[in-house]
Amino acid sequence: MYVAMIQARILESKLSSLYKAGKIVGGVYLGKGQEAVSAALGAVLIPGQDIYAPLIRDQAGRTAFGEPFIDCARAYLGSSLGPMRGRDGNVHRGKPGEGVLAMISHLGSAVAVVSGSLFAKRLKGELDGVVGATCVGDGATSTGAFHEGLNFAAVEKLPLVLVVTNNQFAYSTPTSRQYACADLVDRAVGYGVAGHSVDGTDFLACAAVIGDAVSRARAGEGPQMVVARLLRLTGHGEHDDAWYVPEVIKAGNYGRDCIDVAESQLLVHGIMSREEIEAIREQAAVDVQAAVAQAQQEPAPDPYKEVWQAWSTGRFYAEKE
Amino acid sequence: MYVAMIQARILESKLSSLYKAGKIVGGVYLGKGQEAVSAALGAVLIPGQDIYAPLIRDQAGRTAFGEPFIDCARAYLGSSLGPMRGRDGNVHRGKPGEGVLAMISHLGSAVAVVSGSLFAKRLKGELDGVVGATCVGDGATSTGAFHEGLNFAAVEKLPLVLVVTNNQFAYSTPTSRQYACADLVDRAVGYGVAGHSVDGTDFLACAAVIGDAVSRARAGEGPQMVVARLLRLTGHGEHDDAWYVPEVIKAGNYGRDCIDVAESQLLVHGIMSREEIEAIREQAAVDVQAAVAQAQQEPAPDPYKEVWQAWSTGRFYAEKE
Amino acid sequence: MSVTYIDAIREAQEVLLRDDPRVFLYGQDIAVFGGAFKATKGLAEMFPGRVFDAPISEDAMIGMAIGAALQGMRPIIEMQFADFSSVAFNQIVNHAATHFYRTGMPVPITVRMPSGGTAGSGPFHSQSMEAIYAHYPGVVVVTPATVADAYSMLIESVKLDDPVIFCEHKFLYRWLKAQSFQGDCLPIGQARITRTGRHATVVTYSAMVHEAVRAAERLQKESGWEIEVVDLRSVKPLDIDTVLASVARTGRLLALGEAFPWGGVTAEVVSRVVADGFHLLEAPPMRLNSRDTPVPYHPKLWASHRPTPESICDSLRKLLSY
Amino acid sequence: MSVTYIDAIREAQEVLLRDDPRVFLYGQDIAVFGGAFKATKGLAEMFPGRVFDAPISEDAMIGMAIGAALQGMRPIIEMQFADFSSVAFNQIVNHAATHFYRTGMPVPITVRMPSGGTAGSGPFHSQSMEAIYAHYPGVVVVTPATVADAYSMLIESVKLDDPVIFCEHKFLYRWLKAQSFQGDCLPIGQARITRTGRHATVVTYSAMVHEAVRAAERLQKESGWEIEVVDLRSVKPLDIDTVLASVARTGRLLALGEAFPWGGVTAEVVSRVVADGFHLLEAPPMRLNSRDTPVPYHPKLWASHRPTPESICDSLRKLLSY
Ligand SMILES: Cc1ncc(C[n+]2csc(CCOP(=O)(O)OP(=O)(O)O)c2C)c(N)n1
Ligand SMILES: Cc1ncc(C[n+]2csc(CCOP(=O)(O)OP(=O)(O)O)c2C)c(N)n1
Ligand SMILES: [Mg+2]
Ligand SMILES: [Mg+2]
């Protein structure tokens, strides 16, 4: 999990530089500051078995779940070999055949889709020990899709883990304009799902709380909602310098960088040494660089070779157009 | 309030007979068993000042709010003089210029509209002492519209009174397939609004709890959500005999008829005598009959005279079509 | 013994449930209750654990179906009325419809939409939304007009790998009868000549096929005109070849539909015909749709809001006299 | 000094807020932040208590606006992207659009929809939804193509009593410049001849007006063809008279749009022209739309998904050679 956090941070810094150098078309949305929450989830999900629907700030979770750097680099650099073949971009990438859903932009809409995947697995008799997980922000909790999807999961008692990363802002909008409850975790009881709260800057706490939520879902205890509190340590996207975030929040506990916290926790508990950490960083930098270099050499999609077909049913084209 | 309940019950029985006699085209959805909740709300709202968005089971609330029988009769009997002029029907009727919204079928969608009306009144400096109220069923709480609308009202701390009439079924669907929380009132905390619970078959309790909620909203305490528990004492519509409702629920407390409860409460507390009650019933029967008779004599809308214009901007027709 | 259009829909679902373990049904009040229109009557008992009541959450219903389809299932979702799919619009057009193009993985869901007007149903229980969905790349939109098509096309819809919007017309549910469910089993994407003629072609679909046939019969009796009626069967894909072949024979086109007049199927039909068959036309192609207002509630207004045999005859007379 | 299309939108809102106390602005990130595209920059400070950040609740945003309009206000709602209006679809088409017909009380709301494609925006930040809304009775759908129109039409939209879908094109935001906001102030419902010509008419709207003009210039230079370009300005109401008058002069029609090809504005234009101006046409009317897939993300794919001056020239050459 820590490795994924570091890897994601380094990968994302690279994406940020590439963006600023004009090498990426489209937006770059980073998970800076949210790596602990994201990776804690990705790390306890089981590839090839669980369903995972990461959102825009989940590079760390993706990495922890096993996504190779090259998938990311290809998406951002528009390689035709990327998971979305240039048809969709960046954070939207997914491999639904491998359990990683390809998000659409409309916030909240993955909640029902993940739940539906779990529902199907139950019908197929394949749900035992499986969980489905997705992440949303504080802003996404205001969508009707979030509500309907979570309620559906609750009615069906599906093993859904819904991580709400409350990073205090939705784009520029502070939580005071987003909801009026004391804490988003107060929503859990209204859906009849378990609610968990965690300081999202606290590496070990994230691992413990999210790990526990996933275990409970896996054990058949029904939907688990985890609300993680932290601050987005970057703009909404890389085009945004987040000038609207008040200093006082940055200076407070939410403003802690989870990677710094993780490092000191790892060191204090003797889980890793400084040298090991350095080695991980260095290796990550090398690997990221290699992935970016490779993706940059790959061809862009070619509109003349593009198969412009939105239906999968081939005969509709053969016969009619 | 009791008068309105009785009047509504008598009016609705008449509608039911007319429906069975084939005199009404379109559906008939009745509020039988829900009169106490509905009327308790309608009775404490102030016509000409408050906003009221009744739903399909709110004949009693409409009557308590001052709707004349003839409006109802005209709507159901398709008189061109009815509030919707035959363009829309029955429970959809409203007089938005007088604060009674004209519902659309899509459940939950009135919550934001009522709240928006209140928001506007605040902007105009006319919100003092005003409330806006609407009613939804247990089923409607599962809609995204309900969630978004209530959350908006909460964020803006609007004087919204949202009455959730949990009548155990949404059409044929029992609450166990609708939500998974212990009690819908548990949702209130998640929105940061006040929650109230009431036995919807208990006349005096409804008056007290709903009256209190409205007073609190009026006093500036923000949105109030009241959850009333009862049983729908009729089919979803008059085409439905509700065979799917288990006997055990009908036999239990939910199955009490609020009108019977009201009567005994009125008698026990000496608020009304049996003679007075009888007189009200008789008068209501006469008045309902008169309204129906009048509406039946009125002309149906005439398609040849109908102004087939969906825009209000006249010049779009004058110039172009 | 005769069977109805709604029987066909129910029967097709029974067959699908019986023959394909990937199929399940999900919708409001469709389990014990058998659905608002009884399209799933008895199926919950026959197929335990495969027919489910949904909360009033159309957006989540479609989202659920997408997730299930990605797991290899073939969900059939019943909207209680097509009109309520407006709150599932996003999941349909942005999630389901785009998924194959974006990821290469198709989303085989079938969304049953009880569509179209009936007397007294009013503005929110009468809508015809086929054009709304057909605008979006990636969806298949079918509009069966016969008992046999309702049956065979529902079965075929579920077998298709693409998301299908299955527009079933409420007016036909019990009114339309046939001797059996068996028909010619034309595939989705192919139109049918419902009635042959040589003076003009009416291109239409769903309930309006029957109104067009009535109008054609009337004109034949009255004045000997022979009107050809083409039933599109699916509006996306749209079988322009069959339409063009008919127009080649008749030289005259009336595109007829029950939906709102701006855009829609009739505009698409006319535009394609003039693009590829301009030289075939002996008169300006005409359109007849509903009026440009919400569908009115009162039966008297409703009957004059949608095209009727009378108004179709009027249009055809104009077309024929050009 | 020059002003841009987005400046015009901002300025119009400033003027509206200044001159009409009924106006307020509501949308995600539009207050302190000034909006994702800065269309409301500084307005929250200039007009305290009249510019509000909304939760991510598009359905409630429109519901709110409807309620406010019924109380006599004139809300302007910003969708962050037109694409997200898919989750507000129901409130727009079923609540706002039907209200006047049903009750006699209009719902004067203006919904600003940042529309259309830009490089790298992908399938969910590029859509052109004008046809979806225009299908429904009761809404006005405007599609300004110039700085002056963006300005005057936004002001006029707010003054209209009907709900207006204001489709502003993101590609034009900063790219399109003018000397001032002042133009000819044509009313909504009236099209404009952007460029006169006599050999063919291109009917289009929004950003495609500029691509059409480029194509026209190219063809003029290359081969002396004089192409007339008609800017519809509003797609509902649709000024068919101006279109017909142009086709009467040129005898040839290309309907051009950036939206998906099934149905839509181009189909409506072609259908109306052939209905009323069949005899004016010397060649089959043509259509050019985007390709029938979701809008692709990669700029190379995107550039070939939408019509371009090249593909417009190709279509026109075909049209002219008929
Ligand atoms: C339905 C919908 N409306 C608007 C948007 C535009 N949008 C994209 S991200 C975002 C803010 C999201 O905030 P939050 O959910 O808190 O997540 P965060 O970005 O803070 O991680 C908005 C408004 C969207 N994607 N979907
Ligand atoms: C969005 C939406 N979906 C479906 C329907 C169809 N429908 C009308 S009433 C109803 C049941 C409503 O149940 P509930 O909210 O509990 O109210 P009740 O009828 O019990 O008073 C349904 C499903 C609808 N009106 N709106
Ligand atoms: Mg956030
Ligand atoms: Mg109920």
CSV table of N, CA and C in Angstrom, one decimal, chain D residues 55-161:
chain,number,residue,atom,x,y,z
D,55,PRO,N,-24.9,22.7,-4.9
D,55,PRO,CA,-24.4,21.3,-4.7
D,55,PRO,C,-24.4,20.6,-6.1
D,56,ILE,N,-23.8,19.4,-6.2
D,56,ILE,CA,-23.8,18.7,-7.4
D,56,ILE,C,-25.1,17.9,-7.6
D,57,SER,N,-26.1,18.6,-7.9
D,57,SER,CA,-27.5,18.2,-7.9
D,57,SER,C,-28.2,18.8,-9.1
D,58,GLU,N,-27.9,18.4,-10.3
D,58,GLU,CA,-28.5,19.1,-11.4
D,58,GLU,C,-30.0,19.0,-11.4
D,59,ASP,N,-30.5,17.9,-11.0
D,59,ASP,CA,-32.0,17.7,-11.0
D,59,ASP,C,-32.6,18.8,-10.0
D,60,ALA,N,-32.0,18.9,-8.9
D,60,ALA,CA,-32.5,19.9,-7.9
D,60,ALA,C,-32.3,21.3,-8.4
D,61,MET,N,-31.2,21.5,-9.1
D,61,MET,CA,-30.9,22.9,-9.6
D,61,MET,C,-32.0,23.4,-10.5
D,62,ILE,N,-32.5,22.5,-11.4
D,62,ILE,CA,-33.5,22.9,-12.2
D,62,ILE,C,-34.9,23.0,-11.5
D,63,GLY,N,-35.1,22.0,-10.6
D,63,GLY,CA,-36.3,22.1,-9.8
D,63,GLY,C,-36.3,23.4,-9.0
D,64,MET,N,-35.2,23.7,-8.4
D,64,MET,CA,-35.1,25.0,-7.7
D,64,MET,C,-35.5,26.1,-8.6
D,65,ALA,N,-35.0,26.2,-9.8
D,65,ALA,CA,-35.2,27.3,-10.7
D,65,ALA,C,-36.7,27.4,-11.0
D,66,ILE,N,-37.3,26.2,-11.2
D,66,ILE,CA,-38.7,26.2,-11.6
D,66,ILE,C,-39.5,26.8,-10.4
D,67,GLY,N,-39.2,26.4,-9.2
D,67,GLY,CA,-39.9,27.0,-8.1
D,67,GLY,C,-39.7,28.5,-8.0
D,68,ALA,N,-38.5,28.9,-8.2
D,68,ALA,CA,-38.2,30.3,-8.1
D,68,ALA,C,-38.9,31.1,-9.2
D,69,ALA,N,-38.9,30.5,-10.4
D,69,ALA,CA,-39.6,31.2,-11.5
D,69,ALA,C,-41.1,31.4,-11.2
D,70,LEU,N,-41.6,30.4,-10.6
D,70,LEU,CA,-43.1,30.5,-10.2
D,70,LEU,C,-43.3,31.6,-9.2
D,71,GLN,N,-42.3,32.0,-8.5
D,71,GLN,CA,-42.4,33.1,-7.6
D,71,GLN,C,-42.0,34.4,-8.2
D,72,GLY,N,-41.9,34.4,-9.5
D,72,GLY,CA,-41.6,35.7,-10.2
D,72,GLY,C,-40.2,36.0,-10.4
D,73,MET,N,-39.3,35.1,-10.1
D,73,MET,CA,-37.9,35.3,-10.3
D,73,MET,C,-37.5,34.9,-11.7
D,74,ARG,N,-36.3,35.3,-12.1
D,74,ARG,CA,-35.7,34.9,-13.4
D,74,ARG,C,-34.4,34.2,-13.2
D,75,PRO,N,-34.4,33.0,-12.8
D,75,PRO,CA,-33.1,32.4,-12.5
D,75,PRO,C,-32.3,32.0,-13.8
D,76,ILE,N,-31.0,32.2,-13.7
D,76,ILE,CA,-30.1,31.7,-14.8
D,76,ILE,C,-29.3,30.5,-14.1
D,77,ILE,N,-29.5,29.4,-14.7
D,77,ILE,CA,-28.8,28.2,-14.2
D,77,ILE,C,-27.6,27.8,-15.1
D,78,GLU,N,-26.5,27.7,-14.5
D,78,GLU,CA,-25.3,27.2,-15.3
D,78,GLU,C,-25.1,25.7,-15.0
D,79,MET,N,-25.2,25.0,-16.1
D,79,MET,CA,-24.8,23.6,-16.0
D,79,MET,C,-23.3,23.7,-16.2
D,80,GLN,N,-22.5,22.9,-15.5
D,80,GLN,CA,-21.1,23.0,-15.7
D,80,GLN,C,-20.7,22.6,-17.1
D,81,PHE,N,-21.3,21.6,-17.6
D,81,PHE,CA,-21.2,21.1,-19.0
D,81,PHE,C,-22.6,20.7,-19.4
D,82,ALA,N,-23.0,21.0,-20.7
D,82,ALA,CA,-24.3,20.6,-21.2
D,82,ALA,C,-24.5,19.1,-20.9
D,83,ASP,N,-23.4,18.3,-21.0
D,83,ASP,CA,-23.6,16.8,-20.8
D,83,ASP,C,-24.2,16.5,-19.4
D,84,PHE,N,-23.9,17.3,-18.4
D,84,PHE,CA,-24.4,17.0,-17.1
D,84,PHE,C,-25.9,17.3,-17.0
D,85,SER,N,-26.5,18.0,-17.9
D,85,SER,CA,-27.9,18.2,-17.9
D,85,SER,C,-28.7,16.9,-18.1
D,86,SER,N,-28.0,15.9,-18.5
D,86,SER,CA,-28.7,14.6,-18.6
D,86,SER,C,-29.3,14.2,-17.3
D,87,VAL,N,-28.7,14.6,-16.2
D,87,VAL,CA,-29.3,14.2,-14.9
D,87,VAL,C,-30.4,15.2,-14.5
D,88,ALA,N,-30.5,16.3,-15.2
D,88,ALA,CA,-31.6,17.3,-14.9
D,88,ALA,C,-32.7,17.2,-16.0
D,89,PHE,N,-32.6,16.2,-16.8
D,89,PHE,CA,-33.4,16.0,-18.0
D,89,PHE,C,-34.9,16.0,-17.6
D,90,ASN,N,-35.2,15.3,-16.6
D,90,ASN,CA,-36.6,15.2,-16.2
D,90,ASN,C,-37.2,16.5,-15.8
D,91,GLN,N,-36.5,17.2,-15.0
D,91,GLN,CA,-37.1,18.5,-14.5
D,91,GLN,C,-37.2,19.5,-15.7
D,92,ILE,N,-36.3,19.4,-16.6
D,92,ILE,CA,-36.4,20.3,-17.8
D,92,ILE,C,-37.6,19.9,-18.7
D,93,VAL,N,-37.6,18.7,-19.1
D,93,VAL,CA,-38.6,18.3,-20.2
D,93,VAL,C,-40.0,18.0,-19.6
D,94,ASN,N,-40.0,17.5,-18.4
D,94,ASN,CA,-41.3,17.2,-17.8
D,94,ASN,C,-41.9,18.2,-16.9
D,95,HIS,N,-41.0,18.9,-16.2
D,95,HIS,CA,-41.6,19.9,-15.3
D,95,HIS,C,-41.6,21.3,-15.9
D,96,ALA,N,-40.5,21.8,-16.3
D,96,ALA,CA,-40.4,23.2,-16.9
D,96,ALA,C,-41.2,23.3,-18.2
D,97,ALA,N,-40.9,22.3,-19.1
D,97,ALA,CA,-41.5,22.4,-20.4
D,97,ALA,C,-43.0,22.3,-20.5
D,98,THR,N,-43.6,21.5,-19.6
D,98,THR,CA,-45.0,21.3,-19.7
D,98,THR,C,-45.8,22.3,-18.9
D,99,HIS,N,-45.2,23.1,-18.1
D,99,HIS,CA,-45.9,23.8,-17.1
D,99,HIS,C,-46.9,24.9,-17.6
D,100,PHE,N,-46.4,25.6,-18.7
D,100,PHE,CA,-47.3,26.6,-19.2
D,100,PHE,C,-48.5,26.0,-19.8
D,101,TYR,N,-48.3,24.9,-20.6
D,101,TYR,CA,-49.5,24.3,-21.3
D,101,TYR,C,-50.5,23.7,-20.2
D,102,ARG,N,-49.9,23.1,-19.2
D,102,ARG,CA,-50.7,22.5,-18.2
D,102,ARG,C,-51.5,23.5,-17.3
D,103,THR,N,-50.8,24.5,-16.9
D,103,THR,CA,-51.4,25.4,-15.9
D,103,THR,C,-51.6,26.8,-16.3
D,104,GLY,N,-51.1,27.2,-17.5
D,104,GLY,CA,-51.2,28.6,-17.9
D,104,GLY,C,-50.2,29.5,-17.3
D,105,MET,N,-49.3,28.9,-16.5
D,105,MET,CA,-48.3,29.8,-15.8
D,105,MET,C,-47.0,29.4,-16.4
D,106,PRO,N,-46.3,30.4,-17.0
D,106,PRO,CA,-45.0,30.1,-17.6
D,106,PRO,C,-43.9,30.0,-16.6
D,107,VAL,N,-42.8,29.3,-17.1
D,107,VAL,CA,-41.7,29.1,-16.2
D,107,VAL,C,-40.4,29.7,-16.8
D,108,PRO,N,-40.2,31.0,-16.5
D,108,PRO,CA,-39.1,31.7,-17.2
D,108,PRO,C,-37.8,31.4,-16.6
D,109,ILE,N,-37.2,30.3,-17.0
D,109,ILE,CA,-35.9,29.9,-16.5
D,109,ILE,C,-34.9,29.9,-17.7
D,110,THR,N,-33.7,30.2,-17.5
D,110,THR,CA,-32.7,30.1,-18.6
D,110,THR,C,-31.6,29.1,-18.1
D,111,VAL,N,-31.4,28.1,-18.9
D,111,VAL,CA,-30.4,27.1,-18.5
D,111,VAL,C,-29.2,27.2,-19.5
D,112,ARG,N,-28.1,27.7,-18.9
D,112,ARG,CA,-26.9,27.9,-19.7
D,112,ARG,C,-26.2,26.5,-19.8
D,113,MET,N,-26.0,26.1,-21.1
D,113,MET,CA,-25.4,24.8,-21.3
D,113,MET,C,-24.1,24.9,-22.1
D,114,PRO,N,-23.0,24.9,-21.5
D,114,PRO,CA,-21.7,24.9,-22.2
D,114,PRO,C,-21.6,23.6,-23.1
D,115,SER,N,-21.7,23.8,-24.4
D,115,SER,CA,-22.0,22.7,-25.3
D,115,SER,C,-20.8,22.5,-26.3
D,116,GLY,N,-20.9,21.4,-27.0
D,116,GLY,CA,-20.1,21.2,-28.1
D,116,GLY,C,-18.7,20.8,-27.8
D,117,GLY,N,-18.0,20.3,-28.9
D,117,GLY,CA,-16.7,19.7,-28.7
D,117,GLY,C,-15.5,20.7,-28.7
D,118,THR,N,-14.5,20.3,-27.9
D,118,THR,CA,-13.2,20.9,-28.0
D,118,THR,C,-12.2,19.8,-27.9
D,119,ALA,N,-11.0,20.0,-28.4
D,119,ALA,CA,-10.0,19.0,-28.4
D,119,ALA,C,-9.7,18.4,-27.0
D,120,GLY,N,-9.8,17.1,-26.9
D,120,GLY,CA,-9.5,16.4,-25.7
D,120,GLY,C,-10.5,16.4,-24.6
D,121,SER,N,-11.7,16.9,-25.0
D,121,SER,CA,-12.8,16.9,-23.9
D,121,SER,C,-13.5,15.6,-23.8
D,122,GLY,N,-13.5,14.8,-24.8
D,122,GLY,CA,-14.0,13.4,-24.7
D,122,GLY,C,-15.5,13.3,-24.6
D,123,PRO,N,-16.0,12.1,-24.4
D,123,PRO,CA,-17.4,11.8,-24.6
D,123,PRO,C,-18.4,12.5,-23.7
D,124,PHE,N,-17.9,13.0,-22.5
D,124,PHE,CA,-18.8,13.5,-21.5
D,124,PHE,C,-18.7,15.0,-21.3
D,125,HIS,N,-17.8,15.7,-22.1
D,125,HIS,CA,-17.7,17.1,-21.9
D,125,HIS,C,-17.7,17.8,-23.3
D,126,SER,N,-18.4,17.2,-24.2
D,126,SER,CA,-18.4,17.6,-25.6
D,126,SER,C,-19.8,17.6,-26.3
D,127,GLN,N,-20.8,17.3,-25.6
D,127,GLN,CA,-22.0,17.0,-26.3
D,127,GLN,C,-22.8,18.2,-26.7
D,128,SER,N,-23.6,18.0,-27.7
D,128,SER,CA,-24.5,19.0,-28.3
D,128,SER,C,-25.9,18.4,-28.1
D,129,MET,N,-26.6,19.0,-27.1
D,129,MET,CA,-27.9,18.4,-26.8
D,129,MET,C,-29.1,19.1,-27.3
D,130,GLU,N,-28.9,20.1,-28.2
D,130,GLU,CA,-30.0,21.0,-28.6
D,130,GLU,C,-31.2,20.2,-29.1
D,131,ALA,N,-30.9,19.1,-29.9
D,131,ALA,CA,-32.0,18.3,-30.5
D,131,ALA,C,-32.8,17.6,-29.4
D,132,ILE,N,-32.2,17.2,-28.4
D,132,ILE,CA,-32.9,16.5,-27.3
D,132,ILE,C,-33.9,17.4,-26.7
D,133,TYR,N,-33.5,18.6,-26.4
D,133,TYR,CA,-34.5,19.5,-25.7
D,133,TYR,C,-35.5,20.1,-26.7
D,134,ALA,N,-35.0,20.3,-28.0
D,134,ALA,CA,-35.9,20.9,-29.0
D,134,ALA,C,-37.1,19.9,-29.3
D,135,HIS,N,-36.9,18.6,-29.1
D,135,HIS,CA,-37.9,17.7,-29.4
D,135,HIS,C,-39.2,18.0,-28.5
D,136,TYR,N,-39.0,18.5,-27.3
D,136,TYR,CA,-40.1,18.7,-26.4
D,136,TYR,C,-40.8,20.0,-26.6
D,137,PRO,N,-42.1,19.9,-26.6
D,137,PRO,CA,-42.9,21.1,-26.7
D,137,PRO,C,-42.7,22.0,-25.5
D,138,GLY,N,-42.7,23.3,-25.7
D,138,GLY,CA,-42.6,24.2,-24.6
D,138,GLY,C,-41.3,24.8,-24.3
D,139,VAL,N,-40.2,24.3,-24.8
D,139,VAL,CA,-38.9,24.9,-24.5
D,139,VAL,C,-38.4,25.7,-25.7
D,140,VAL,N,-37.6,26.7,-25.5
D,140,VAL,CA,-37.0,27.5,-26.5
D,140,VAL,C,-35.5,27.0,-26.5
D,141,VAL,N,-34.9,26.8,-27.6
D,141,VAL,CA,-33.5,26.3,-27.6
D,141,VAL,C,-32.7,27.2,-28.5
D,142,VAL,N,-31.8,27.9,-27.9
D,142,VAL,CA,-31.0,28.9,-28.7
D,142,VAL,C,-29.6,28.4,-28.8
D,143,THR,N,-28.9,28.8,-29.9
D,143,THR,CA,-27.6,28.3,-30.2
D,143,THR,C,-26.8,29.4,-30.8
D,144,PRO,N,-26.4,30.4,-30.0
D,144,PRO,CA,-25.7,31.6,-30.6
D,144,PRO,C,-24.3,31.2,-31.2
D,145,ALA,N,-24.0,31.9,-32.3
D,145,ALA,CA,-22.8,31.6,-33.0
D,145,ALA,C,-21.8,32.8,-33.0
D,146,THR,N,-22.3,33.9,-32.6
D,146,THR,CA,-21.4,35.1,-32.6
D,146,THR,C,-21.4,35.7,-31.2
D,147,VAL,N,-20.4,36.6,-31.0
D,147,VAL,CA,-20.2,37.3,-29.8
D,147,VAL,C,-21.5,38.2,-29.5
D,148,ALA,N,-21.9,38.9,-30.5
D,148,ALA,CA,-23.1,39.7,-30.3
D,148,ALA,C,-24.3,38.9,-30.0
D,149,ASP,N,-24.5,37.8,-30.7
D,149,ASP,CA,-25.7,37.0,-30.4
D,149,ASP,C,-25.6,36.4,-29.0
D,150,ALA,N,-24.4,35.9,-28.6
D,150,ALA,CA,-24.2,35.4,-27.2
D,150,ALA,C,-24.7,36.4,-26.2
D,151,TYR,N,-24.4,37.7,-26.5
D,151,TYR,CA,-24.8,38.8,-25.6
D,151,TYR,C,-26.3,39.0,-25.7
D,152,SER,N,-26.7,39.4,-26.8
D,152,SER,CA,-28.1,39.8,-26.9
D,152,SER,C,-29.1,38.7,-26.7
D,153,MET,N,-28.7,37.5,-27.1
D,153,MET,CA,-29.7,36.4,-27.0
D,153,MET,C,-29.8,35.9,-25.5
D,154,LEU,N,-28.7,36.1,-24.8
D,154,LEU,CA,-28.8,35.7,-23.4
D,154,LEU,C,-29.7,36.7,-22.6
D,155,ILE,N,-29.6,38.0,-23.0
D,155,ILE,CA,-30.4,38.9,-22.4
D,155,ILE,C,-31.9,38.7,-22.8
D,156,GLU,N,-32.1,38.4,-24.0
D,156,GLU,CA,-33.5,38.1,-24.5
D,156,GLU,C,-34.0,36.9,-23.9
D,157,SER,N,-33.2,35.9,-23.7
D,157,SER,CA,-33.6,34.6,-23.2
D,157,SER,C,-34.2,34.8,-21.8
D,158,VAL,N,-33.5,35.6,-21.0
D,158,VAL,CA,-34.0,35.8,-19.6
D,158,VAL,C,-35.3,36.6,-19.6
D,159,LYS,N,-35.5,37.4,-20.6
D,159,LYS,CA,-36.7,38.2,-20.7
D,159,LYS,C,-37.9,37.4,-21.2
D,160,LEU,N,-37.6,36.3,-21.9
D,160,LEU,CA,-38.7,35.4,-22.4
D,160,LEU,C,-39.4,34.8,-21.2
D,161,ASP,N,-40.7,34.5,-21.4
D,161,ASP,CA,-41.4,33.9,-20.3
D,161,ASP,C,-41.3,32.4,-20.4
